[in-house]
GROMACS .gro file of N, CA and C in nm:
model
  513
    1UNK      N    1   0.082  -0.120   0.000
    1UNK     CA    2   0.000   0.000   0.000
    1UNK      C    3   0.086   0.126   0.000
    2UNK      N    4   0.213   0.089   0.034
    2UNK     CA    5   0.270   0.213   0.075
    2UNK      C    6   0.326   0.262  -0.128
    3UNK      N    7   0.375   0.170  -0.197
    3UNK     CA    8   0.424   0.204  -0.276
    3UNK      C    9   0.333   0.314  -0.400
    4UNK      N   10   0.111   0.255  -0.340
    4UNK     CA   11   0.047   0.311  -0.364
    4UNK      C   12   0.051   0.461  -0.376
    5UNK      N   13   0.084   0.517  -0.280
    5UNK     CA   14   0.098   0.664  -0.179
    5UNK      C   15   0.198   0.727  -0.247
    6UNK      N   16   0.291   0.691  -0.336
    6UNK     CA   17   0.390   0.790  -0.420
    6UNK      C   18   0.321   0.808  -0.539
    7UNK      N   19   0.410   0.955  -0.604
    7UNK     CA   20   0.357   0.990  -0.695
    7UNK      C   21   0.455   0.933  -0.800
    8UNK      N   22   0.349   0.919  -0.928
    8UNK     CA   23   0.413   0.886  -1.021
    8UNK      C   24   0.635   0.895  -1.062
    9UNK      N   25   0.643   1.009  -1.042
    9UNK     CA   26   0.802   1.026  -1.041
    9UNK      C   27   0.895   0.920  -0.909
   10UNK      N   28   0.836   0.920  -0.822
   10UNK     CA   29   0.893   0.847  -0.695
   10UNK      C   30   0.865   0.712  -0.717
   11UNK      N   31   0.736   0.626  -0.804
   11UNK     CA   32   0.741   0.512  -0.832
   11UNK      C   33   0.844   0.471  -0.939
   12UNK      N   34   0.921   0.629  -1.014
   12UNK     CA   35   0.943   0.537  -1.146
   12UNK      C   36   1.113   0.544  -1.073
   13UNK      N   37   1.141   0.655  -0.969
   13UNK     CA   38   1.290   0.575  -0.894
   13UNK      C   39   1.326   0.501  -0.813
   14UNK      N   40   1.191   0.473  -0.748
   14UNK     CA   41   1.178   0.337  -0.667
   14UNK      C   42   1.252   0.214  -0.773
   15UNK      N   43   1.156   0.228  -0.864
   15UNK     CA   44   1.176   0.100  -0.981
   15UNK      C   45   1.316   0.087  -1.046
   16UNK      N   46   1.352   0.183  -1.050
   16UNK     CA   47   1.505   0.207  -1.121
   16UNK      C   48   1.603   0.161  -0.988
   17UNK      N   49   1.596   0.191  -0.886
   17UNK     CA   50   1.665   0.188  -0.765
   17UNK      C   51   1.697   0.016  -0.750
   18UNK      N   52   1.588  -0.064  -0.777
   18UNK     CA   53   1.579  -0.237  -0.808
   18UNK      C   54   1.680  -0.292  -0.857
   19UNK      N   55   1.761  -0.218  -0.968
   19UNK     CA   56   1.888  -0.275  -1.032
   19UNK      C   57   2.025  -0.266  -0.916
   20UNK      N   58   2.009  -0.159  -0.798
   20UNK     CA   59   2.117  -0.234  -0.721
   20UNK      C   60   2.089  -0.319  -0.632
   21UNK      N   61   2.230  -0.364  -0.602
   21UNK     CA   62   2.223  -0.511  -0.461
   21UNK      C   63   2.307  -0.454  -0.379
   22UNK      N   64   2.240  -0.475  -0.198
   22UNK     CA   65   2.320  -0.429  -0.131
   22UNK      C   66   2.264  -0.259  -0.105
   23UNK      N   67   2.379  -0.158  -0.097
   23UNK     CA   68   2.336  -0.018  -0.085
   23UNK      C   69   2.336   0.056  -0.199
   24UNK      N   70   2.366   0.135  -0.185
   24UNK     CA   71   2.355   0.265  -0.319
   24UNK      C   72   2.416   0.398  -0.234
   25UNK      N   73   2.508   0.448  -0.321
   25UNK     CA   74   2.510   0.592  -0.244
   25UNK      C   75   2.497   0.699  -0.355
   26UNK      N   76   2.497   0.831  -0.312
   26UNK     CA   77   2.409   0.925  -0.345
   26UNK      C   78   2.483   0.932  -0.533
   27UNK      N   79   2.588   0.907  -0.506
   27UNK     CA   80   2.656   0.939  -0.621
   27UNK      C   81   2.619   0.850  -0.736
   28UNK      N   82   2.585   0.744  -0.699
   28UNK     CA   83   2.543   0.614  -0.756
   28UNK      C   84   2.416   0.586  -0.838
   29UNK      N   85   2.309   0.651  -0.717
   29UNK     CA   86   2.209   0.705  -0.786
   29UNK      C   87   2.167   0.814  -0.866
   30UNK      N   88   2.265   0.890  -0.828
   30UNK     CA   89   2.271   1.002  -0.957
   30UNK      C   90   2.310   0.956  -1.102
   31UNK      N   91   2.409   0.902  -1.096
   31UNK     CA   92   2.457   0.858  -1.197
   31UNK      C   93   2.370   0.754  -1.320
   32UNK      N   94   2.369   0.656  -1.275
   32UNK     CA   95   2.277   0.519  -1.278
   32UNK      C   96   2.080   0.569  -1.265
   33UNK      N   97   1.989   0.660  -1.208
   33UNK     CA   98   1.876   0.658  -1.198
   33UNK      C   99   1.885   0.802  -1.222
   34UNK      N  100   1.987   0.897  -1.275
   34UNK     CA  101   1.870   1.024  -1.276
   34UNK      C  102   1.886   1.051  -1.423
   35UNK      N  103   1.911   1.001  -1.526
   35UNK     CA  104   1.896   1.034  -1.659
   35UNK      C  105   1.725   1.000  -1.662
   36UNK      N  106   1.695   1.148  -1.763
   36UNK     CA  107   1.524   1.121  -1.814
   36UNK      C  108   1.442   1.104  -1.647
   37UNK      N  109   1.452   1.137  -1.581
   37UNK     CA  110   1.412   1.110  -1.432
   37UNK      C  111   1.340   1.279  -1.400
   38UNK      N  112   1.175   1.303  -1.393
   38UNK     CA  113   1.125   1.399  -1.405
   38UNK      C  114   1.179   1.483  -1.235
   39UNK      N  115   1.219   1.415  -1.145
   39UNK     CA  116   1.245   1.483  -1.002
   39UNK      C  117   1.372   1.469  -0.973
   40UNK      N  118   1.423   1.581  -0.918
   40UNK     CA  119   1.593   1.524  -0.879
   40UNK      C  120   1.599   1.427  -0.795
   41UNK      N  121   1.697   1.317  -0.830
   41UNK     CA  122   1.689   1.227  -0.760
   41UNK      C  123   1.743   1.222  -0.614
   42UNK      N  124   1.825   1.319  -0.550
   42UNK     CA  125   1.817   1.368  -0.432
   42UNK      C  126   1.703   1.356  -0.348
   43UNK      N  127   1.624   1.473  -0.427
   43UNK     CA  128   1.499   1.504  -0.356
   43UNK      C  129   1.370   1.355  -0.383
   44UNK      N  130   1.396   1.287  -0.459
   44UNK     CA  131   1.313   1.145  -0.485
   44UNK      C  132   1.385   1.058  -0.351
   45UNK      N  133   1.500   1.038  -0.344
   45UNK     CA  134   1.561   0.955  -0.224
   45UNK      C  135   1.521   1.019  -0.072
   46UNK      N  136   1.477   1.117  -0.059
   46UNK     CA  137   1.458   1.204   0.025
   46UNK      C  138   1.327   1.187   0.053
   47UNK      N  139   1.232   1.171  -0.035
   47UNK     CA  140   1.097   1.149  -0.041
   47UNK      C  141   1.090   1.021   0.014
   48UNK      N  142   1.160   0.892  -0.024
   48UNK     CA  143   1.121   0.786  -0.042
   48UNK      C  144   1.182   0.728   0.122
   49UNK      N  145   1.265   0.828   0.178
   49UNK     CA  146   1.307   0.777   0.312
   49UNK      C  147   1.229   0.802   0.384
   50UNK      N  148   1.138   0.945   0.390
   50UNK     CA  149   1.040   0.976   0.465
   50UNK      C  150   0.917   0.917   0.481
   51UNK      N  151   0.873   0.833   0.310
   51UNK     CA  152   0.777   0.711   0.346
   51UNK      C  153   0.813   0.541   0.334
   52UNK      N  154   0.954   0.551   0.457
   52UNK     CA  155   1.038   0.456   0.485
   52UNK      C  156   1.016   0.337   0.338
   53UNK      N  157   1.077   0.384   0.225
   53UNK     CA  158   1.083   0.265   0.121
   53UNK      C  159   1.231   0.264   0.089
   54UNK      N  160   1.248   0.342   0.184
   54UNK     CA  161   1.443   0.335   0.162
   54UNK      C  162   1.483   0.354   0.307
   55UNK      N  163   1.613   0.288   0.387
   55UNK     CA  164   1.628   0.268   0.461
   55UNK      C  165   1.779   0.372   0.474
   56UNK      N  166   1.869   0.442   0.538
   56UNK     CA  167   2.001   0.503   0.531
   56UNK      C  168   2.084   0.433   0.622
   57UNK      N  169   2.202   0.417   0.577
   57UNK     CA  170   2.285   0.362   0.713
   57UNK      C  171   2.382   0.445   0.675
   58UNK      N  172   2.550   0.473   0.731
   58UNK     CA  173   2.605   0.546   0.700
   58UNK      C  174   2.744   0.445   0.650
   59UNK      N  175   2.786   0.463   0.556
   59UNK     CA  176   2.887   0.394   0.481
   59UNK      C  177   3.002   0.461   0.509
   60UNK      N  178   3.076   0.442   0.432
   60UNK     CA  179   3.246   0.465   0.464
   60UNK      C  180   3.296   0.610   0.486
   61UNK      N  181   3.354   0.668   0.562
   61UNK     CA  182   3.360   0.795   0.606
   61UNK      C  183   3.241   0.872   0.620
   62UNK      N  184   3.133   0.797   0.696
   62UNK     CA  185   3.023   0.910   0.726
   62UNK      C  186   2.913   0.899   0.607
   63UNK      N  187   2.936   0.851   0.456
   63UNK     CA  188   2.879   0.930   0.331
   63UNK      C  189   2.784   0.823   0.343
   64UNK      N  190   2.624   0.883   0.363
   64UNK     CA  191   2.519   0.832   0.383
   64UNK      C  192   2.511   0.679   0.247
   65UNK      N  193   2.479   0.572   0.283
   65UNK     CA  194   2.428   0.430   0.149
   65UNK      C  195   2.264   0.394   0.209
   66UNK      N  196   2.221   0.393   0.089
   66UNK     CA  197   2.044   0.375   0.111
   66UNK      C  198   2.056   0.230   0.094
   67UNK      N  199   1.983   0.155   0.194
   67UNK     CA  200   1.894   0.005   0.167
   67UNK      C  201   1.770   0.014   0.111
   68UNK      N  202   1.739  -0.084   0.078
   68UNK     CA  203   1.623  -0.166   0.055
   68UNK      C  204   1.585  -0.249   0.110
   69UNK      N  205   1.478  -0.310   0.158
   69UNK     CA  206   1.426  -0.423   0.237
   69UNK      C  207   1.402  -0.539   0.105
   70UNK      N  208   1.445  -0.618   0.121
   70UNK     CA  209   1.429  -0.770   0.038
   70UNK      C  210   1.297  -0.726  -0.025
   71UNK      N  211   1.216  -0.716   0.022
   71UNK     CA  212   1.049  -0.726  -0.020
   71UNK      C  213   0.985  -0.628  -0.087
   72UNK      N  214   1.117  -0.483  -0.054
   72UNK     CA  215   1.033  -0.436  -0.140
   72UNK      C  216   1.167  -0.427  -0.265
   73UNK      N  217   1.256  -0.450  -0.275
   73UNK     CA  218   1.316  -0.439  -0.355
   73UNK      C  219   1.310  -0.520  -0.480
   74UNK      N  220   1.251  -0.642  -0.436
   74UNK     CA  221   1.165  -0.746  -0.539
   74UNK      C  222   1.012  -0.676  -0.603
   75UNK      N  223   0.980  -0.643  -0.516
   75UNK     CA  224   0.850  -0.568  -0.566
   75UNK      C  225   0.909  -0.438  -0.670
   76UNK      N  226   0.971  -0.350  -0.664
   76UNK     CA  227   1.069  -0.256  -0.713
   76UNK      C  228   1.099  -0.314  -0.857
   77UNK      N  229   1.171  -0.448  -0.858
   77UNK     CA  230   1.252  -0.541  -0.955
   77UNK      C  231   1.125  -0.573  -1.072
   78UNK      N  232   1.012  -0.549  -1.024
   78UNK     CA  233   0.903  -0.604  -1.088
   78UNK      C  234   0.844  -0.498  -1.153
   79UNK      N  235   0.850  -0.385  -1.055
   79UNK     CA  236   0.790  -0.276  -1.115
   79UNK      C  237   0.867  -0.189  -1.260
   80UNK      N  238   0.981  -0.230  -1.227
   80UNK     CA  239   1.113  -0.216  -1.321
   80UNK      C  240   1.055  -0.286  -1.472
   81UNK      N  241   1.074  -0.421  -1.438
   81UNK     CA  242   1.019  -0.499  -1.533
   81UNK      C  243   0.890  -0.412  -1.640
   82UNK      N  244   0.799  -0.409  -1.569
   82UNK     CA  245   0.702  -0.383  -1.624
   82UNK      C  246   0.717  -0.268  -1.693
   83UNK      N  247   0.800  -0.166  -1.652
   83UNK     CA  248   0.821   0.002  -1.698
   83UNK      C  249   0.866  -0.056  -1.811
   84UNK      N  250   0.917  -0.152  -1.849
   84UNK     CA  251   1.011  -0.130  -1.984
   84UNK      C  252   1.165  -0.073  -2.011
   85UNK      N  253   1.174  -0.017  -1.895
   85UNK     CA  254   1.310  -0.012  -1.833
   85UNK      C  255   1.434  -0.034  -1.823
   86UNK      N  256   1.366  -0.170  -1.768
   86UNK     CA  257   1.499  -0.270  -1.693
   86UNK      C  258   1.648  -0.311  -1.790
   87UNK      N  259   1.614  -0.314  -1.901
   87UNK     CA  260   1.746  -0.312  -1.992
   87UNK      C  261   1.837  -0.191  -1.952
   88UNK      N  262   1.786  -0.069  -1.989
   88UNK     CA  263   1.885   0.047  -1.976
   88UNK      C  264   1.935   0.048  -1.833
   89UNK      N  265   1.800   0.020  -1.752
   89UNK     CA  266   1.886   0.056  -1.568
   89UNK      C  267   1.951  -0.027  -1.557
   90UNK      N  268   1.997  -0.152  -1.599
   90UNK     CA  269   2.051  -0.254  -1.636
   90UNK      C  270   2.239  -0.215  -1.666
   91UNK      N  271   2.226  -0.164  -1.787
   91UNK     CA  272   2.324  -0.107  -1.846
   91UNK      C  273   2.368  -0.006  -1.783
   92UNK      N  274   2.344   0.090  -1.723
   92UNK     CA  275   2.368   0.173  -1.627
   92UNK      C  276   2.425   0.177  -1.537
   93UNK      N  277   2.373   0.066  -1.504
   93UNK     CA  278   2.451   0.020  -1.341
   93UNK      C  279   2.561  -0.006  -1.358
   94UNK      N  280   2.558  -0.133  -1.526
   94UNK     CA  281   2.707  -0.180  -1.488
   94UNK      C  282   2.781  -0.074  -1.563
   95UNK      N  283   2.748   0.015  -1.612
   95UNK     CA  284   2.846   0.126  -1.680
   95UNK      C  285   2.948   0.201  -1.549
   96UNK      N  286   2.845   0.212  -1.493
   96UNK     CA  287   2.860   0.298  -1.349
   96UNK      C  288   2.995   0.226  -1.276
   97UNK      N  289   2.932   0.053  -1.266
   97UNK     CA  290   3.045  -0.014  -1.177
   97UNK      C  291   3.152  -0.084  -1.264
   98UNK      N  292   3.159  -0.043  -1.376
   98UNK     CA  293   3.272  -0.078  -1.462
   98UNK      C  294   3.367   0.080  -1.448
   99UNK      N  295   3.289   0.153  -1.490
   99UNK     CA  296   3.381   0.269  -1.427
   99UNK      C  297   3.442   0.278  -1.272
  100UNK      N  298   3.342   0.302  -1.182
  100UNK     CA  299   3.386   0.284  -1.056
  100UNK      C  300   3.515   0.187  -1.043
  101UNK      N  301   3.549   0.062  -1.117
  101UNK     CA  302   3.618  -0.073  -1.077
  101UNK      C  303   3.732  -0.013  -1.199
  102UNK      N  304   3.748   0.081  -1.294
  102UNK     CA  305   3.840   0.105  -1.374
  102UNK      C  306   3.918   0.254  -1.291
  103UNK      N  307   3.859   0.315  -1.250
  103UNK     CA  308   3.917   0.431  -1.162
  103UNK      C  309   4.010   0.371  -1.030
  104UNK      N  310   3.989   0.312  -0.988
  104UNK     CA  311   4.035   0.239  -0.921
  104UNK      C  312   4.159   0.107  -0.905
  105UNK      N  313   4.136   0.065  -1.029
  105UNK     CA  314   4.221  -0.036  -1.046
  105UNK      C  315   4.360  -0.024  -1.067
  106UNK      N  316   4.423   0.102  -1.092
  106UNK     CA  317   4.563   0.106  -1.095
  106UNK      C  318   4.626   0.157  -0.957
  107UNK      N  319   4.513   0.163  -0.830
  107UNK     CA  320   4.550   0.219  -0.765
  107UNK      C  321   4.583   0.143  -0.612
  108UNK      N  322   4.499   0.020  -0.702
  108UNK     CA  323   4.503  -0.097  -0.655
  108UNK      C  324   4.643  -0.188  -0.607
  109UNK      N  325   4.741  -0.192  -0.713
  109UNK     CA  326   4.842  -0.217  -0.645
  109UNK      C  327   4.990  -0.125  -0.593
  110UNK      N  328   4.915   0.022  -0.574
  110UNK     CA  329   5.035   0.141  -0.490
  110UNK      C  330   4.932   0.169  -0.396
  111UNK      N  331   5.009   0.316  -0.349
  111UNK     CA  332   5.005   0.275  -0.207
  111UNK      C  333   4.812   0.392  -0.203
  112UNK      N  334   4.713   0.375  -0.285
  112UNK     CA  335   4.598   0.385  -0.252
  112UNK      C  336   4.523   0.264  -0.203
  113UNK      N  337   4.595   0.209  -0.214
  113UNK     CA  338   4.524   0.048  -0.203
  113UNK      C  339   4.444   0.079  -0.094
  114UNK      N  340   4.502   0.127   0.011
  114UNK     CA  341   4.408   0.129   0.125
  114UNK      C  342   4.297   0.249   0.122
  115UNK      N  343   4.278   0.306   0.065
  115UNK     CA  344   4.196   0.468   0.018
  115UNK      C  345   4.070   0.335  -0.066
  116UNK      N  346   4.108   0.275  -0.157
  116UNK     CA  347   4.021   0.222  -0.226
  116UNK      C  348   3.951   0.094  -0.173
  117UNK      N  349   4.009   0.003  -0.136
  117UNK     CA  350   3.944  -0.113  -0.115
  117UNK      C  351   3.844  -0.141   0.013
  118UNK      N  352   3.819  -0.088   0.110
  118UNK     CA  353   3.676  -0.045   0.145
  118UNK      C  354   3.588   0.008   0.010
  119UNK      N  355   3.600   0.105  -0.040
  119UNK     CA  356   3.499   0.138  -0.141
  119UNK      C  357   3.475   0.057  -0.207
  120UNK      N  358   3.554  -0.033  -0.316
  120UNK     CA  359   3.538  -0.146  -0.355
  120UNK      C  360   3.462  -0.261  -0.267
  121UNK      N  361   3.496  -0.276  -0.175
  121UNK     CA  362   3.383  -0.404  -0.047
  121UNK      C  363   3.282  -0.371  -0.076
  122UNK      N  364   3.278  -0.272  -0.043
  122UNK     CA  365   3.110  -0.232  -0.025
  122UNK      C  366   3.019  -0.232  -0.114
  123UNK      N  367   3.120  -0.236  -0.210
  123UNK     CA  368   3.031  -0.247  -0.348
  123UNK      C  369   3.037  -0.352  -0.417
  124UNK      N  370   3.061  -0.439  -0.338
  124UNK     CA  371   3.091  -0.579  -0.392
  124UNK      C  372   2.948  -0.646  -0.435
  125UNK      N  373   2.851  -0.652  -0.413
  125UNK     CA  374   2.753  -0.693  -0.430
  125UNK      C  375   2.687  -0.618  -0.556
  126UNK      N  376   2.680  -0.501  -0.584
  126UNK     CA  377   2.720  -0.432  -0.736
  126UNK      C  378   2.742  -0.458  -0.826
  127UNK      N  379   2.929  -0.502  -0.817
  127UNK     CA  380   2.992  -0.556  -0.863
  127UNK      C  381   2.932  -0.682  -0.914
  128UNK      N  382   2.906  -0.777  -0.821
  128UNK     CA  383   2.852  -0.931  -0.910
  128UNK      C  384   2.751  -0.867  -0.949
  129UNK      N  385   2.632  -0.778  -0.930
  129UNK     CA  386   2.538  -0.793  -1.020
  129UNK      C  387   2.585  -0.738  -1.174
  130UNK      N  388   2.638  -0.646  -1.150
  130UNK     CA  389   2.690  -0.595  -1.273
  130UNK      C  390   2.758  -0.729  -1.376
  131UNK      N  391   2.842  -0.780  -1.282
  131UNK     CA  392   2.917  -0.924  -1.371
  131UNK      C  393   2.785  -0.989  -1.410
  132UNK      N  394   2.732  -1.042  -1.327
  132UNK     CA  395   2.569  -1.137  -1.395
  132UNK      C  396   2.525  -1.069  -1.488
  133UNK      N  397   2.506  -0.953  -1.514
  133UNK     CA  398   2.418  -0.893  -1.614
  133UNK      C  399   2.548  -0.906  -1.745
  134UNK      N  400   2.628  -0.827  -1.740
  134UNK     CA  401   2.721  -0.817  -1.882
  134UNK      C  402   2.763  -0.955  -1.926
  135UNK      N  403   2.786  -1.068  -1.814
  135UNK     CA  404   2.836  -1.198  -1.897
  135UNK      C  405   2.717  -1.274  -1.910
  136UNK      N  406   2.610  -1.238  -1.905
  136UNK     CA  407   2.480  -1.327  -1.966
  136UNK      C  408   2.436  -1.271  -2.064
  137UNK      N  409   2.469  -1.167  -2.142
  137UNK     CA  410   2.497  -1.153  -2.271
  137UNK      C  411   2.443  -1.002  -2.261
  138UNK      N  412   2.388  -0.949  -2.120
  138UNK     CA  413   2.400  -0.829  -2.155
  138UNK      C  414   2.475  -0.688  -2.226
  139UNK      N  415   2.600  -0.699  -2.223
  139UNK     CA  416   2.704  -0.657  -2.283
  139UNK      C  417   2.777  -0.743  -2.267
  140UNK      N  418   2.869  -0.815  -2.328
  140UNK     CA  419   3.006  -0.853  -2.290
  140UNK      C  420   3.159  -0.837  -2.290
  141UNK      N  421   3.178  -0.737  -2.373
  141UNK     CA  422   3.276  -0.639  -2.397
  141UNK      C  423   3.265  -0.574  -2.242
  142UNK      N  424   3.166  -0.533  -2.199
  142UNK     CA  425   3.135  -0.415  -2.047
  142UNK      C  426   3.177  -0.534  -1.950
  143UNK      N  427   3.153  -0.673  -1.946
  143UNK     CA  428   3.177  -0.748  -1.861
  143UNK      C  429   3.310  -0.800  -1.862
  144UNK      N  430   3.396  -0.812  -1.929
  144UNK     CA  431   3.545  -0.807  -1.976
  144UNK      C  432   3.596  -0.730  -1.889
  145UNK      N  433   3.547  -0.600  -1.956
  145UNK     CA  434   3.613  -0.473  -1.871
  145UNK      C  435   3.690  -0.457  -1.700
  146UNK      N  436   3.498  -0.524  -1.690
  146UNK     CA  437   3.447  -0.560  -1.488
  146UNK      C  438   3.605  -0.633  -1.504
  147UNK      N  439   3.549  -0.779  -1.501
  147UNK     CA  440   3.668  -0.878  -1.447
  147UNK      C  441   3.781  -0.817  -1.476
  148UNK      N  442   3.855  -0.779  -1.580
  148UNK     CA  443   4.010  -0.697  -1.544
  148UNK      C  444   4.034  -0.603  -1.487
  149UNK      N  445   3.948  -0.500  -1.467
  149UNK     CA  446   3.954  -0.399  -1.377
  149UNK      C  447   3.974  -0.460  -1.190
  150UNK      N  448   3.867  -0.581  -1.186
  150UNK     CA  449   3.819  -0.593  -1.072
  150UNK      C  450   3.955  -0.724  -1.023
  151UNK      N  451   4.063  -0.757  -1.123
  151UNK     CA  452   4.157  -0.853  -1.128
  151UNK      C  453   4.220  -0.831  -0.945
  152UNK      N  454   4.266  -0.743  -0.949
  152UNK     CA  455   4.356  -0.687  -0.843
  152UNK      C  456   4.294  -0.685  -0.690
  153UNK      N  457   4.190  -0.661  -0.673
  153UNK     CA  458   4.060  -0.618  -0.597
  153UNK      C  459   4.064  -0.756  -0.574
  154UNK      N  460   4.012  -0.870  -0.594
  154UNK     CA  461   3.976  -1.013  -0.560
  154UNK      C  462   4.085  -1.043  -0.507
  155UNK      N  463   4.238  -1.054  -0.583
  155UNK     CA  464   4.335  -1.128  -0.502
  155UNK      C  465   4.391  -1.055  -0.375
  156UNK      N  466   4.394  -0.907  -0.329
  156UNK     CA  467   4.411  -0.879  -0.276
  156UNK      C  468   4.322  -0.914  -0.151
  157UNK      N  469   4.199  -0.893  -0.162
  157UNK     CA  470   4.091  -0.908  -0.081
  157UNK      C  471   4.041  -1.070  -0.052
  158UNK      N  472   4.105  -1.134  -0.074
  158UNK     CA  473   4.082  -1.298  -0.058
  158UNK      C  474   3.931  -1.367  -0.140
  159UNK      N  475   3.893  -1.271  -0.255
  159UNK     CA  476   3.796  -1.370  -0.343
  159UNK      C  477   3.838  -1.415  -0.429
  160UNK      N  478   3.972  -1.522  -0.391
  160UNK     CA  479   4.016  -1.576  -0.557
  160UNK      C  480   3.878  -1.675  -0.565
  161UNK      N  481   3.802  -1.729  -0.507
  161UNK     CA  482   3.667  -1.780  -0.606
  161UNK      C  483   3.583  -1.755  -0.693
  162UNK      N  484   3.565  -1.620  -0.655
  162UNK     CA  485   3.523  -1.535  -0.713
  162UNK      C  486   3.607  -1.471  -0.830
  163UNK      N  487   3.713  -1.442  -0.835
  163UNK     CA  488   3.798  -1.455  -0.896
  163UNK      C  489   3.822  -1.539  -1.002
  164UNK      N  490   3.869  -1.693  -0.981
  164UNK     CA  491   3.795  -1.802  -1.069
  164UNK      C  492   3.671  -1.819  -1.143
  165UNK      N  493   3.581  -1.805  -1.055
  165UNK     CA  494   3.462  -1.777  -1.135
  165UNK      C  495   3.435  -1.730  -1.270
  166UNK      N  496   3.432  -1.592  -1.197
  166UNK     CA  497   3.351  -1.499  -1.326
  166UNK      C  498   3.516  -1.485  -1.422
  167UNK      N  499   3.601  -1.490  -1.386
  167UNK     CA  500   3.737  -1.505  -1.520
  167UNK      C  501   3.712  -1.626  -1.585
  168UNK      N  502   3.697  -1.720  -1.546
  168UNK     CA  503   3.597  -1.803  -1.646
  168UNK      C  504   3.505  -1.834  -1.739
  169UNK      N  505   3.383  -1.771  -1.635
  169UNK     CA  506   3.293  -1.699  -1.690
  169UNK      C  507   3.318  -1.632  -1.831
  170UNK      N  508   3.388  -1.554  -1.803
  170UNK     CA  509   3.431  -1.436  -1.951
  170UNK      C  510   3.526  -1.495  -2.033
  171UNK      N  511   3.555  -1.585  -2.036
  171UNK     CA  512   3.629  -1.677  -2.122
  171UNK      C  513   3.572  -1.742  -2.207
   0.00000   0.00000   0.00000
């Protein structure tokens, strides 16, 4: 009922918001949900906390990451679906976290390593969605990208399974 109670613009970033896993931070959603988006998406995340459909916790140095509750984020995933959507927010995301994972990656083995790899954790869940989407044929050139960018990041951080995996995967 609650998702009832928004207005049209707040249902359609609810729905866009569905393509991440895990949190989102402000930058993220700018990037990824405010193209063609009739309300700033600030002020839509702002809306949508006040009729608790987004949850805030505070992420790495203070800088606010929005949740989702499982239930409604499936509901969200659906509403996505149906908009016609879901391809581009799709593509978006992983544009977003192919960039994010390419800015990063040379910095990976000097001495930012430690500046970056919290940011990278946290977005680890991102990250695989982004990999699921580009190596199931959503892009695969964009999913290439992921895994070499994200090369350094796994072995450092102890997911050589992950690691194995999806380098496989893209093979």
């Amino acid at each position: 009922w609650s998702y009832n109670l928004l207005s049209e613009d707040e249902k359609r970033l609810f729905a866009r918001l569905s393509v991440f896993r895990g949190g989102r931070s402000l930058e993220a959603i700018e990037a990824v949900c405010g193209d063609d988006l009739p309300i700033d998406p600030l002020d839509g995340v702002e809306s949508l906390l006040n009729k608790n459909m987004l949850r805030q916790q505070e992420g790495i140095n203070g800088e606010p990451r929005f949740m989702m509750l499982e239930t409604l984020q499936e509901y969200a995933g659906e509403r996505l679906e149906a908009s016609g959507e879901a391809d581009a927010m799709r593509r978006r995301h992983a544009e977003y976290f192919v960039g994010l994972a390419e800015r990063a990656e040379p910095h990976m083995r000097q001495a930012g390593f430690a500046n970056w790899k919290p940011q990278l954790e946290i977005e680890h869940h991102n990250f695989l969605t982004a990999l699921e989407w580009t190596l199931s044929g959503g892009d695969l050139p964009l999913g290439f990208r992921l895994v070499a960018a994200l090369r350094d990041f796994w072995i450092t951080s102890d997911h050589f399974v992950e690691a194995k995996h999806w380098t496989a995967r893209a093979c």
